Amino acid sequence: MRISPPHNWRSSSKLVQLRSLRLTITGAEKPPSPDETEELKLQVLNQMINDQILLGQATTAGLSASDAEVDVKFNEFKSQYTEEKLQQLLKDQKMTADEIRAELRKSITIDKLVNKDITSKISVSEAEIKSFYDKNKESFNLPESYHIAHILVTPLADPDVHNGKNDDAKSADEARQKATRLLREVQGGADFATVARDYSEDPTSGPMGGDLNFQPLQAIENIDPKLSQAVQRMKTGETLPQIVETRFGFHIVKLLEKDAGGQKDLSDPRVQAQVRQVIFNRKDQTLKAAYSETARNKAKVSNFLAARILENAGKTP
């Protein structure tokens, strides 16, 4: 059973909100209609109102983010970009570094409130785990799968590559040379996960040390038949001694574990952990949504944008 990460219940970052709205409205695809634009504005405004209400509650409870906490988050944010790309991002978003820090401070403050009042109080009982498993037992009858990690080097320049070294191959030749160099480093004893975090151009698995988790053979086959053939020949703990080239680029592959598949019992620690996480995520999402709505019910809110939209209903633009 594949467990998806929990959806973010809110986005208090002005940068994320405004960037999303701007890209949606001004993107290369078909622009939204005036009605769709108004709907997008309402969604962003409602989220900002909810966040402001929670921020007030957190501040009253003495849960404001410290300067040290903001510094940590800001440094994490900066580490995704070179200085040049960071300055371009700030310019594009018409924001300053101080404004980014202010938004991070709000986000951390609200997170502290929610963690105190919601997340820290969630529990999952053994009875709940057993009930969920019994109702979804067929989901745990799994095919043979392989726990693999990879380092991906792509043959095209990508301004959004943000690995630890901000290193991006910009051509097929450069990509092949980079992948060859990284394979030599791994074969020479360099830690695979560290090399992946520093140099992989896969934005999803790179920060996780190249970890792709358990994948059924069919999923690996769908990436590229050559990759599935190579993985089937590998031994656990082995790094493939040659680079695999697919339509995505050049892969350095390591096999971490094999799983024979079949019906997984609740006694399997991984099954228990997965079920527990699913139940936890469901409770977390529901309680956070209810918490936000309850906080809004207690607040006095006047949404002038919504009032203006209603007032202009039926009028010719």
PDB file of N, CA and C in Angstrom, residues 42 57 62 66 77 89 93 107 125 133 168 174 187 226 231 234 238 300:
ATOM      1  N   LEU A  42     -10.231  35.209  -4.115  1.00  0.00           N
ATOM      2  CA  LEU A  42     -10.989  34.866  -2.912  1.00  0.00           C
ATOM      3  C   LEU A  42     -10.300  33.749  -2.127  1.00  0.00           C
ATOM      4  N   GLN A  57      -4.052  34.264  17.711  1.00  0.00           N
ATOM      5  CA  GLN A  57      -4.189  33.312  18.823  1.00  0.00           C
ATOM      6  C   GLN A  57      -2.817  32.858  19.318  1.00  0.00           C
ATOM      7  N   GLY A  62       1.581  33.341  23.611  1.00  0.00           N
ATOM      8  CA  GLY A  62       3.020  33.430  23.843  1.00  0.00           C
ATOM      9  C   GLY A  62       3.836  32.445  23.043  1.00  0.00           C
ATOM     10  N   SER A  66      10.929  32.593  17.644  1.00  0.00           N
ATOM     11  CA  SER A  66      12.130  33.309  18.081  1.00  0.00           C
ATOM     12  C   SER A  66      12.979  33.690  16.876  1.00  0.00           C
ATOM     13  N   PHE A  77      15.728  28.132   3.470  1.00  0.00           N
ATOM     14  CA  PHE A  77      15.153  28.713   2.253  1.00  0.00           C
ATOM     15  C   PHE A  77      16.255  29.183   1.301  1.00  0.00           C
ATOM     16  N   LEU A  89      14.687  35.817  -7.767  1.00  0.00           N
ATOM     17  CA  LEU A  89      13.397  35.402  -7.220  1.00  0.00           C
ATOM     18  C   LEU A  89      12.753  36.548  -6.451  1.00  0.00           C
ATOM     19  N   GLN A  93       9.225  38.401  -7.433  1.00  0.00           N
ATOM     20  CA  GLN A  93       8.100  38.404  -6.502  1.00  0.00           C
ATOM     21  C   GLN A  93       7.866  39.770  -5.868  1.00  0.00           C
ATOM     22  N   SER A 107       4.627  31.909   9.751  1.00  0.00           N
ATOM     23  CA  SER A 107       4.413  30.479   9.521  1.00  0.00           C
ATOM     24  C   SER A 107       4.858  29.648  10.714  1.00  0.00           C
ATOM     25  N   SER A 125      -4.663   4.305  18.258  1.00  0.00           N
ATOM     26  CA  SER A 125      -4.709   3.096  19.092  1.00  0.00           C
ATOM     27  C   SER A 125      -4.437   1.837  18.271  1.00  0.00           C
ATOM     28  N   TYR A 133      -6.551  -2.115   9.073  1.00  0.00           N
ATOM     29  CA  TYR A 133      -5.914  -3.205   8.325  1.00  0.00           C
ATOM     30  C   TYR A 133      -6.952  -4.219   7.861  1.00  0.00           C
ATOM     31  N   ASP A 168      24.215  21.900 -11.892  1.00  0.00           N
ATOM     32  CA  ASP A 168      23.268  21.490 -12.931  1.00  0.00           C
ATOM     33  C   ASP A 168      23.990  21.299 -14.256  1.00  0.00           C
ATOM     34  N   GLU A 174      27.898  17.177 -20.982  1.00  0.00           N
ATOM     35  CA  GLU A 174      28.216  17.591 -19.619  1.00  0.00           C
ATOM     36  C   GLU A 174      27.547  16.664 -18.603  1.00  0.00           C
ATOM     37  N   GLN A 187      31.969   4.773  -6.141  1.00  0.00           N
ATOM     38  CA  GLN A 187      32.768   3.551  -6.165  1.00  0.00           C
ATOM     39  C   GLN A 187      34.033   3.694  -5.328  1.00  0.00           C
ATOM     40  N   LYS A 226      15.499  -0.807 -19.498  1.00  0.00           N
ATOM     41  CA  LYS A 226      16.913  -1.039 -19.164  1.00  0.00           C
ATOM     42  C   LYS A 226      17.127  -0.922 -17.656  1.00  0.00           C
ATOM     43  N   VAL A 231      18.168  -3.525 -12.352  1.00  0.00           N
ATOM     44  CA  VAL A 231      17.818  -3.689 -10.943  1.00  0.00           C
ATOM     45  C   VAL A 231      17.641  -5.160 -10.594  1.00  0.00           C
ATOM     46  N   MET A 234      20.832  -6.931  -9.691  1.00  0.00           N
ATOM     47  CA  MET A 234      21.637  -6.383  -8.599  1.00  0.00           C
ATOM     48  C   MET A 234      21.464  -7.169  -7.296  1.00  0.00           C
ATOM     49  N   GLU A 238      24.211  -3.199  -3.366  1.00  0.00           N
ATOM     50  CA  GLU A 238      25.112  -2.965  -4.492  1.00  0.00           C
ATOM     51  C   GLU A 238      24.740  -1.683  -5.240  1.00  0.00           C
ATOM     52  N   LYS A 300     -14.324  38.175  14.260  1.00  0.00           N
ATOM     53  CA  LYS A 300     -15.189  39.062  13.494  1.00  0.00           C
ATOM     54  C   LYS A 300     -14.479  39.374  12.183  1.00  0.00           C
TER      55      LYS A 300
END
